[in-house]
Amino acid sequence: MNVIALDGADNSGKTTQLRLLGRATGDEVRIGGSVHHYQPRWPELSGAELAHWWFTGSRSEELVTLLLDGYRRRLDALTDRPGRVVLDRGLATVEASCVASVMLKDDCSARDAEAMVAGVRAEVLGESAPEPYSVLLGLGPAAEGAALSVGRERGADERYARYQYLLHTALEARRNRHSAVIEADRADIVDVQNQFRSHLSQVGLHVRPLLGDVRRVIGLGGMSESGKSSAGEYLRRRFDTTRLKLGYLIELAAARNGLADPYGEEPRLLAELVVDELDRYAHAHYYLLDYTIESLHRPDITSELKRLLGRRLDVVYLDASPQVRARRSLVDPAALAHNDEVKRARGADRIAATCDLLVDNSGPRPDLELVLDRLMTGATARPGAMSLRVADPLELAAPTALRHAAATALHGIRTALGERLLLFAVAGSVGFGTADPELSDLDVLLVVETGCTTDLAAELVRLRGELDVKLGLTVLTRHELLIQRCDSRTYSALYSLGQGRIACQYVGADLELPDFTPTRRHQQTIDYLARTLHEIRRPLLGVETSRYRLYKSVLNVAKMLLRLAGVEETDPAAISAEFERMFPARGRIRIPDRAEYRELGLDEIAAVASSVLHWFEEYLASAPAPTVASDLAPLTTV
């Protein structure tokens, strides 16, 4: 199929979609515009004069003939050589426009208008004119779709509104003639474009998805010294977002498209070019998923970006009092006032009225970071909720005493907290199925509603008097979970829970586990390794510790290094063996397994810890240092 048509009523987005497609396909596809551009007999009128001629001055048969003949001429002009052709309005849309126009002009029924249009079509195009592969951009039922079309038109009068309703009705009657339908009223422009490209692949035209490598964009706006750069940097460090400047993307677009004054272009066009540059950047850096764009300084471009990106884009406006901004500024008051004047002239302050999130950033930095955490992982974010694996405590792969202790703890805590208990998960060696009946504690992770500490503390006093095993508890509130405010060890347990490597024993019906990413877990593992090394040094420097605690710290060092190398092990014997295989070292004492550990005293365990610590210090020191420019020999110029 060499001819493809994009159908739809006025203001359904056809022209925008074809521009986006055209930038991606270049010369591979010829795109045909409106039929009147191919009709030499089309009157040279515009605006109100054209509307008067269309609806009043012309004869119905004359208008229908010109439109259908223009469609034929366009098809002939574009298909005179091999290659793909995409039409702005196919035969179904041209016919529907003719029917709606005739009904309005002649005040006749749909049946009479359809009959007249069918007669002219047979005369101009032949009895069986071939129809191309066509995709319809639908805007919902006729009345609702017409309202959308009219709402997107400037200065629409009652006659135009009536025409749009008739046009939508005629298109609805032709719905089954289309090869595919996209409900364009339910998706943003980029999503519609990607649905369109997906349908094109059905006929052999393969175009990669627009922004297919982009998961989320945070647009940051605000006046000078409002905290945009601080917010962008925090998001980069904590959530691995990639920082881009809006001005940088505009400069790339201007250079690529030969625009001497890009800010003089229509906001809609400029926003499309920015999205095009973001798409190119993201495709080249396919491993980057989330972006921040600084600094949004024009409300018209911002609103067009929102129309294009829809739910992919969160516009965040950072506000702060003039006194706070002046205190933060590194420039003198006159320069700051000038910067504000330039930004206000561009309308930067007006973005606050339409943003997705307005942040008062006059307070301390932790306030801002908490808001950003909530945006990325909390109630205002789009959660990457996972389905948790739930298993009865008595089904744990653990010694009988630990399984019964887990069941007793779950029953007691559920009774004490009721619906305020959101998650109960056995972690540690018991959760992973590597527990030792003599050495292992029962490590439990709880997620609770705010304000449970007193009731939980009372229940723990009772439980610790009843249980024959040591109970270790980590407690998070729902909001701490959602914004991922937890230490590295807890983060690892939650990651394993989300991956299904361990099960939980209870989960509330409305609890969603955020997406704990491998990238952040890697960073948390580095932090955990550093903390564990500190725990090893303390007893070696004379701080009192237990034999088992020091042994666990040594095991954790090996376990964290293996994790950083991409190997997950939880059994001590497997950790020791894999560590020796992946990180061999002459003279280092081998880490004992549990059976061997039982035969060793504190001094012997300390010797193992000292040996592993010394090896790791040498391991860090032996890493090759990066070469800087000043270390290089000067180049000889020939």
XYZ file of C-alpha atoms in Angstrom:
638
model
C 0.000 0.000 0.000
C 1.776 3.153 -1.239
C -1.011 5.636 -0.409
C -2.036 6.248 3.187
C -4.584 8.793 4.387
C -4.948 10.481 7.749
C -8.608 11.323 8.204
C -10.448 13.421 10.750
C -12.578 16.492 11.297
C -11.236 20.028 11.486
C -8.883 20.647 14.423
C -8.502 16.952 15.208
C -4.717 17.300 14.879
C -4.088 15.905 11.395
C -1.674 18.615 10.255
C 0.340 18.429 13.472
C 0.573 14.653 13.233
C 1.766 14.852 9.639
C 4.416 17.443 10.532
C 5.718 15.142 13.274
C 5.732 12.211 10.867
C 7.409 14.266 8.137
C 10.329 15.237 10.390
C 10.942 11.569 11.155
C 10.654 10.248 7.594
C 12.229 13.063 5.580
C 12.316 12.309 1.851
C 11.175 8.737 2.402
C 7.532 9.857 2.444
C 5.731 12.504 0.384
C 3.012 14.242 2.379
C 0.085 15.803 0.551
C -1.549 18.854 2.060
C -5.050 20.253 1.585
C -6.798 19.438 -1.687
C -7.378 23.097 -2.611
C -3.601 23.544 -3.097
C -3.879 21.179 -6.072
C -7.029 22.750 -7.529
C -6.216 25.520 -10.041
C -9.841 26.693 -10.107
C -9.962 27.260 -6.349
C -10.892 30.904 -5.632
C -8.084 33.061 -4.257
C -9.924 33.980 -1.088
C -9.206 33.638 2.610
C -10.759 34.251 6.007
C -14.295 35.612 6.040
C -14.396 35.933 2.246
C -13.596 32.256 1.767
C -16.169 31.249 4.406
C -18.836 33.354 2.631
C -18.023 31.782 -0.720
C -17.944 28.276 0.764
C -21.244 28.412 2.624
C -23.184 31.040 0.646
C -21.653 32.261 -2.613
C -20.854 28.975 -4.326
C -23.304 26.461 -5.728
C -23.306 23.136 -3.914
C -22.450 21.122 -7.023
C -19.636 23.541 -7.863
C -18.091 23.228 -4.371
C -18.346 19.423 -4.308
C -16.842 19.161 -7.796
C -13.897 21.384 -6.887
C -13.183 19.404 -3.701
C -13.366 15.957 -5.306
C -11.478 17.080 -8.394
C -8.819 18.578 -6.111
C -8.575 15.231 -4.341
C -8.060 13.492 -7.717
C -5.439 16.014 -8.863
C -3.551 15.697 -5.573
C -3.482 11.927 -5.877
C -2.227 12.127 -9.474
C 0.488 14.642 -8.551
C 1.796 12.624 -5.622
C 1.644 9.140 -7.157
C 3.433 9.972 -10.412
C 6.603 8.277 -9.092
C 7.359 5.345 -6.758
C 7.393 5.841 -3.011
C 5.126 6.311 -0.035
C 2.431 8.983 -0.001
C 0.542 10.163 3.082
C -2.523 12.363 2.524
C -3.878 15.057 4.801
C -7.552 14.016 4.583
C -8.476 10.959 2.581
C -11.506 10.357 0.421
C -13.780 9.667 3.402
C -12.998 13.051 4.982
C -13.350 14.937 1.675
C -16.713 13.272 1.088
C -17.860 14.009 4.653
C -16.901 17.672 4.193
C -18.899 17.773 0.976
C -21.975 16.186 2.610
C -21.867 18.560 5.603
C -21.443 21.589 3.335
C -24.359 20.612 1.091
C -26.647 19.989 4.066
C -25.802 23.408 5.481
C -25.945 25.303 2.188
C -29.126 23.713 0.815
C -30.829 22.913 4.143
C -31.394 19.377 2.932
C -31.358 15.957 4.565
C -28.302 13.750 4.915
C -29.821 11.294 2.414
C -30.218 13.958 -0.273
C -26.726 15.353 0.355
C -25.176 11.860 0.230
C -26.940 11.143 -3.068
C -25.717 14.359 -4.655
C -22.118 13.817 -3.477
C -22.182 10.196 -4.706
C -23.259 11.365 -8.167
C -20.447 13.930 -8.431
C -17.930 11.412 -7.086
C -18.908 8.890 -9.804
C -18.475 11.563 -12.450
C -15.152 12.926 -11.180
C -13.483 9.804 -9.753
C -15.325 6.938 -11.392
C -17.784 4.455 -9.981
C -15.204 2.453 -7.984
C -12.537 4.933 -6.947
C -9.879 3.083 -4.908
C -9.610 4.073 -1.283
C -6.196 4.221 0.395
C -5.252 2.687 3.731
C -6.754 5.252 6.086
C -6.465 6.106 9.778
C -9.206 8.175 11.414
C -8.503 10.583 14.261
C -11.717 10.382 16.238
C -12.867 12.987 18.735
C -15.706 11.030 20.301
C -19.475 11.254 19.596
C -20.574 13.887 17.069
C -21.772 16.489 19.567
C -18.697 16.188 21.777
C -16.290 16.053 18.853
C -17.871 19.105 17.228
C -17.540 21.015 20.499
C -13.818 20.170 20.613
C -13.329 21.275 17.002
C -15.156 24.551 17.580
C -13.341 25.175 20.878
C -9.989 25.000 19.070
C -11.051 27.587 16.470
C -10.730 31.326 16.935
C -13.854 33.359 16.278
C -16.146 30.450 15.333
C -19.732 31.483 14.648
C -22.975 29.549 14.880
C -22.827 28.512 11.217
C -19.362 27.020 11.655
C -20.501 25.166 14.783
C -23.433 23.686 12.841
C -21.078 22.669 10.010
C -18.762 20.913 12.463
C -21.612 18.901 13.938
C -22.721 17.799 10.456
C -19.117 17.000 9.502
C -18.583 14.852 12.584
C -21.881 13.069 11.922
C -20.895 12.337 8.314
C -17.482 11.066 9.430
C -19.099 8.837 12.051
C -21.225 7.302 9.290
C -17.977 6.458 7.430
C -16.166 5.090 10.488
C -16.164 1.504 9.183
C -14.492 2.548 5.938
C -11.286 3.344 7.795
C -8.530 0.796 8.262
C -7.898 1.977 11.842
C -9.282 4.502 14.333
C -7.313 6.469 16.944
C -9.337 8.089 19.705
C -7.425 11.367 19.604
C -9.526 12.965 22.349
C -8.166 10.471 24.894
C -4.426 10.826 24.321
C -1.756 13.500 24.063
C -0.219 14.425 20.717
C 2.893 12.255 21.075
C 0.811 9.221 22.063
C -1.446 9.760 19.045
C 1.631 10.038 16.835
C 2.979 6.752 18.138
C -0.348 5.018 17.608
C -0.337 6.399 14.049
C 3.196 5.094 13.460
C 2.169 1.706 14.828
C -0.683 1.519 12.306
C 1.669 2.570 9.492
C 3.886 -0.390 10.292
C 0.948 -2.622 9.313
C 1.456 -1.517 5.704
C 5.232 -1.680 5.743
C 6.101 1.884 6.732
C 8.251 1.469 9.840
C 8.996 4.604 11.859
C 10.422 4.312 15.380
C 8.214 5.678 18.189
C 8.574 9.358 19.032
C 10.199 9.716 22.475
C 10.099 5.948 22.747
C 13.140 6.112 25.023
C 11.662 8.801 27.317
C 9.686 7.817 30.395
C 9.217 11.154 32.121
C 10.103 14.847 31.770
C 10.088 17.399 34.590
C 9.933 20.976 33.291
C 11.277 23.498 35.805
C 10.151 27.117 35.739
C 10.534 30.079 38.053
C 12.148 33.462 38.469
C 15.872 33.975 39.088
C 17.235 32.256 42.214
C 13.972 30.419 42.810
C 15.776 27.065 43.017
C 15.467 25.601 39.498
C 19.096 24.526 39.298
C 19.042 23.127 42.830
C 15.910 21.131 42.011
C 17.399 19.848 38.757
C 20.608 18.764 40.471
C 18.756 17.044 43.323
C 16.614 15.107 40.839
C 19.756 14.140 38.936
C 21.546 12.866 42.028
C 18.632 11.074 43.676
C 16.534 9.886 40.739
C 19.097 9.698 37.899
C 17.322 12.261 35.754
C 19.259 13.892 32.920
C 19.473 17.678 33.063
C 18.860 19.590 29.835
C 18.417 23.296 29.221
C 15.482 24.471 27.135
C 17.775 26.993 25.483
C 20.150 24.196 24.462
C 17.355 22.274 22.736
C 16.166 25.440 20.986
C 19.693 26.196 19.778
C 19.983 22.694 18.320
C 16.598 23.076 16.624
C 17.561 26.464 15.177
C 20.819 25.122 13.762
C 19.179 22.024 12.298
C 16.319 23.928 10.673
C 18.159 27.102 9.669
C 16.191 29.427 11.960
C 17.904 32.772 12.466
C 15.387 33.793 15.154
C 13.805 30.650 16.654
C 11.926 32.644 19.304
C 10.187 34.499 16.491
C 8.575 31.280 15.284
C 5.075 30.188 16.215
C 5.092 28.645 19.722
C 3.469 25.487 18.378
C 6.198 24.988 15.785
C 8.983 25.792 18.244
C 7.599 23.312 20.789
C 7.488 20.608 18.106
C 11.112 21.321 17.215
C 12.105 21.100 20.887
C 10.375 17.715 21.144
C 12.158 16.628 17.970
C 15.539 17.525 19.492
C 14.656 15.792 22.768
C 13.705 12.719 20.756
C 17.035 12.744 18.905
C 18.974 13.164 22.143
C 17.019 10.421 23.924
C 17.385 8.023 21.002
C 21.161 8.553 20.958
C 21.215 8.073 24.756
C 18.629 5.289 24.878
C 19.759 4.199 28.340
C 18.526 7.495 29.851
C 14.829 7.457 30.740
C 13.958 10.536 32.803
C 14.766 14.173 32.057
C 14.538 17.619 33.568
C 14.274 20.674 31.308
C 15.367 24.041 32.653
C 14.259 26.762 32.433
C 10.712 27.150 31.184
C 10.419 30.888 30.586
C 7.553 31.355 28.101
C 4.000 30.258 28.927
C 3.020 29.787 25.279
C 5.854 27.345 24.545
C 5.230 25.614 27.887
C 1.542 25.051 27.135
C 2.409 23.693 23.678
C 4.936 21.308 25.211
C 2.221 20.132 27.602
C -0.151 19.535 24.664
C 2.518 17.476 22.945
C 3.825 15.475 25.884
C 0.705 15.238 28.035
C 1.251 12.961 31.036
C 4.929 12.539 30.204
C 5.555 16.149 31.272
C 5.143 17.596 34.759
C 5.535 21.373 34.809
C 6.951 22.445 38.181
C 7.038 26.149 39.038
C 9.361 27.144 41.870
C 8.380 30.300 43.695
C 10.213 32.224 46.398
C 9.829 35.632 47.996
C 11.904 38.515 46.585
C 13.804 38.739 49.873
C 14.792 35.067 49.754
C 15.811 35.255 46.101
C 17.909 38.357 46.798
C 19.646 36.579 49.676
C 20.488 33.595 47.466
C 21.684 35.658 44.525
C 25.353 35.795 43.576
C 24.792 38.944 41.515
C 24.107 42.438 42.796
C 20.485 43.632 43.302
C 20.493 45.675 40.092
C 21.524 42.673 37.994
C 18.920 40.475 39.719
C 16.215 43.072 39.041
C 17.258 43.202 35.380
C 17.082 39.400 35.113
C 13.601 39.441 36.634
C 12.489 42.140 34.212
C 13.653 40.063 31.224
C 11.897 36.953 32.541
C 8.645 38.811 33.220
C 8.757 40.253 29.707
C 8.843 36.697 28.407
C 5.994 35.693 30.737
C 8.044 33.388 32.973
C 6.000 34.351 36.037
C 2.720 33.456 34.295
C 3.686 29.772 34.086
C 2.722 29.552 37.765
C -0.959 29.863 36.823
C -0.981 26.715 34.646
C 1.748 24.499 36.122
C 1.162 20.976 37.409
C 2.933 21.662 40.697
C 3.499 25.041 42.363
C 6.253 24.915 44.986
C 6.882 27.633 47.565
C 10.658 27.375 47.843
C 11.164 30.144 50.385
C 11.948 27.669 53.154
C 14.925 25.425 53.913
C 16.292 23.051 51.288
C 14.895 19.847 52.911
C 11.387 21.231 52.270
C 12.112 21.411 48.538
C 13.684 17.955 48.466
C 10.693 16.433 50.233
C 8.319 17.940 47.649
C 10.477 16.589 44.823
C 10.554 13.153 46.464
C 6.770 13.169 46.586
C 6.582 14.259 42.966
C 8.829 11.453 41.767
C 7.663 8.622 44.025
C 4.655 9.748 46.024
C 0.997 10.469 45.536
C 1.575 12.997 42.740
C 3.756 10.586 40.751
C 2.665 7.810 38.446
C 3.569 4.795 40.605
C 5.368 1.802 39.199
C 3.357 -0.443 41.471
C 4.359 -4.102 41.600
C 2.312 -7.151 42.480
C 3.761 -8.597 45.676
C 4.165 -12.297 46.356
C 2.347 -13.217 49.592
C 3.154 -16.380 51.565
C 1.965 -17.682 54.925
C 4.639 -17.426 57.672
C 4.457 -21.176 58.206
C 5.477 -21.678 54.551
C 8.826 -19.933 55.023
C 11.875 -22.048 54.149
C 13.218 -21.725 57.677
C 13.637 -23.750 60.903
C 10.395 -24.530 62.731
C 11.043 -22.157 65.636
C 11.591 -19.195 63.300
C 8.495 -20.010 61.227
C 6.301 -20.164 64.336
C 7.891 -16.969 65.670
C 7.041 -15.198 62.377
C 3.416 -16.379 62.590
C 3.150 -15.263 66.221
C 4.645 -11.837 65.444
C 2.303 -11.312 62.474
C -0.776 -12.235 64.518
C 0.214 -9.993 67.426
C 1.089 -6.963 65.307
C -2.051 -7.293 63.160
C -4.164 -7.475 66.305
C -2.450 -4.412 67.794
C -2.539 -2.217 64.674
C -5.522 -3.476 62.712
C -5.922 -1.687 59.374
C -2.989 0.570 60.222
C -0.651 -2.311 59.359
C 0.108 -2.082 55.640
C 2.957 -4.564 55.122
C 4.605 -7.367 57.105
C 7.598 -8.995 55.418
C 10.178 -11.360 56.862
C 13.552 -10.310 55.455
C 17.131 -11.344 56.201
C 18.257 -14.958 56.174
C 14.818 -16.230 57.233
C 13.119 -14.487 54.318
C 15.745 -15.696 51.826
C 15.622 -19.280 53.081
C 19.204 -19.384 54.394
C 18.503 -19.184 58.138
C 20.616 -20.966 60.719
C 18.589 -22.334 63.697
C 21.292 -21.318 66.186
C 22.462 -17.987 64.745
C 19.676 -16.314 62.747
C 17.419 -13.596 64.109
C 13.886 -12.940 62.884
C 14.215 -9.734 60.826
C 10.846 -8.165 59.998
C 10.060 -5.164 57.801
C 6.839 -3.292 58.601
C 5.021 -0.539 56.732
C 2.430 1.238 58.873
C 0.278 4.326 58.875
C 1.566 7.409 60.672
C 1.180 7.454 64.454
C 1.568 3.757 65.320
C 4.741 3.898 67.412
C 3.122 3.770 70.854
C 0.810 0.819 70.117
C 3.557 -1.022 68.260
C 6.023 -0.529 71.114
C 3.566 -2.002 73.613
C 3.020 -5.074 71.433
C 6.768 -5.587 70.951
C 7.258 -5.672 74.742
C 4.694 -8.489 74.900
C 6.140 -10.331 71.871
C 9.712 -10.257 73.109
C 8.565 -11.844 76.334
C 6.785 -14.607 74.401
C 9.198 -15.362 71.540
C 12.175 -17.678 71.927
C 14.082 -15.934 69.097
C 15.484 -12.430 68.770
C 13.112 -10.138 66.876
C 14.641 -7.354 64.781
C 12.211 -4.776 63.429
C 12.464 -2.101 60.728
C 9.467 0.237 60.493
C 8.519 2.613 57.686
C 5.411 4.739 57.371
C 3.412 4.663 54.168
C 4.846 8.036 53.130
C 8.426 7.036 53.884
C 7.859 4.056 51.603
C 6.313 6.095 48.817
C 9.119 8.641 48.726
C 11.739 5.913 49.295
C 13.230 7.507 52.417
C 15.035 4.507 53.894
C 18.538 3.235 54.551
C 20.502 1.089 52.129
C 19.728 -2.218 53.844
C 15.979 -1.552 53.874
C 16.106 -0.389 50.252
C 17.695 -3.715 49.315
C 14.980 -5.663 51.149
C 12.243 -3.665 49.388
C 13.955 -4.190 46.036
C 14.057 -7.951 46.642
C 10.398 -7.837 47.685
C 9.429 -6.025 44.503
C 11.450 -8.480 42.389
C 9.695 -11.438 44.025
C 12.937 -12.807 45.476
C 11.322 -12.793 48.909
C 7.650 -12.869 49.867
C 5.659 -10.775 52.288
C 3.358 -12.354 54.829
C 0.731 -9.600 54.772
C -0.018 -6.639 52.503
C -2.864 -4.133 52.764
C -5.273 -3.946 49.844
C -4.465 -0.318 49.019
C -0.670 -0.437 49.381
C 1.392 0.078 46.236
C 5.095 -0.654 46.277
C 7.023 1.972 44.291
C 9.509 0.981 41.617
C 12.803 0.438 43.428
C 15.204 0.719 40.501
C 18.400 -1.327 39.950
C 20.373 1.907 39.464
C 19.451 3.283 42.873
C 19.989 -0.116 44.455
C 23.519 -0.110 43.030
C 24.141 3.277 44.653
C 22.631 2.074 47.917
C 24.872 -0.999 47.807
C 27.965 1.222 47.613
C 26.675 3.133 50.656
C 25.971 -0.120 52.517
C 29.468 -1.394 51.712
C 31.038 1.779 53.111
C 28.995 1.497 56.313
C 29.893 -2.191 56.723
C 33.603 -1.461 56.373
C 33.230 1.098 59.147
C 31.542 -1.557 61.311
C 34.553 -3.859 60.734
C 37.093 -1.183 61.643
C 35.410 -0.287 64.938
C 36.129 -3.586 66.784
C 39.585 -3.797 65.190
C 40.270 -0.389 66.729
C 39.135 -1.562 70.159
C 35.356 -0.974 70.194
C 33.595 -3.928 71.802
C 31.525 -6.180 69.542
C 30.171 -9.729 69.410
C 31.783 -12.550 67.516
C 28.712 -13.100 65.321
C 28.255 -9.388 64.553
C 31.830 -9.132 63.288
C 31.401 -12.314 61.234
C 28.192 -10.950 59.648
C 29.988 -7.713 58.756
C 32.711 -9.631 56.930
C 30.094 -11.677 55.078
C 28.250 -8.475 54.142
C 31.397 -6.944 52.636
C 31.772 -9.950 50.370
C 28.036 -9.996 49.634
C 27.999 -6.307 48.647
C 31.047 -6.667 46.379
C 29.407 -9.626 44.667
C 26.195 -7.635 44.230
C 28.121 -4.776 42.636
C 29.561 -7.381 40.274
C 26.058 -8.560 39.392
C 25.994 -11.723 41.509
C 23.289 -12.298 44.144
C 24.145 -14.767 46.911
C 22.596 -15.116 50.378
C 23.987 -18.397 51.715
C 27.285 -17.861 53.612
C 29.011 -20.846 51.997
C 28.019 -19.635 48.509
C 29.107 -16.084 49.352
C 32.526 -17.290 50.511
C 33.083 -19.535 47.484
C 31.915 -16.979 44.916
C 33.951 -14.221 46.567
C 37.112 -16.339 46.311
C 36.353 -17.044 42.651
C 35.572 -13.485 41.570
C 38.016 -11.611 43.801
C 41.024 -13.932 44.230
C 43.859 -12.659 46.420
C 47.047 -14.377 47.574
C 47.483 -14.358 51.355
C 43.932 -13.258 52.217
C 42.253 -15.474 54.814
C 39.207 -17.248 53.370
C 35.830 -16.242 54.841
C 34.487 -19.245 56.815
C 31.061 -20.718 56.283
C 28.726 -21.130 59.266
C 29.945 -24.578 60.227
C 33.549 -23.353 60.253
C 32.537 -20.158 62.091
C 31.283 -22.191 65.072
C 34.803 -23.537 65.628
C 36.437 -20.088 65.677
C 36.918 -17.664 68.556
C 36.610 -13.878 68.464
C 40.336 -13.435 67.849
C 40.240 -15.784 64.873
C 37.201 -14.011 63.399
C 39.003 -10.708 63.972
C 41.955 -12.083 62.010
C 39.630 -12.883 59.087
C 38.087 -9.400 59.312
C 41.507 -7.752 59.426
C 42.682 -9.764 56.421
C 39.597 -8.877 54.341
C 39.804 -5.228 55.394
C 43.511 -5.015 54.485
C 42.798 -6.626 51.127
C 39.992 -4.172 50.405
C 42.166 -1.170 51.303
C 44.801 -2.458 48.872
C 42.081 -3.171 46.326
C 40.962 0.475 46.425
C 44.528 1.778 46.329
C 45.517 -0.407 43.381
C 42.784 0.891 41.076
C 44.425 2.872 38.240
C 44.076 6.611 38.703
C 42.461 8.543 35.825
C 44.875 10.399 33.605
C 44.385 14.164 33.510
C 45.373 16.428 30.672
C 48.368 17.867 32.548
C 49.874 14.366 32.853
C 49.997 13.891 29.098
C 53.111 14.628 27.099
C 52.683 17.683 24.867
C 51.838 16.997 21.261
C 54.506 17.771 18.698
C 53.296 20.004 15.924
C 54.560 19.034 12.498
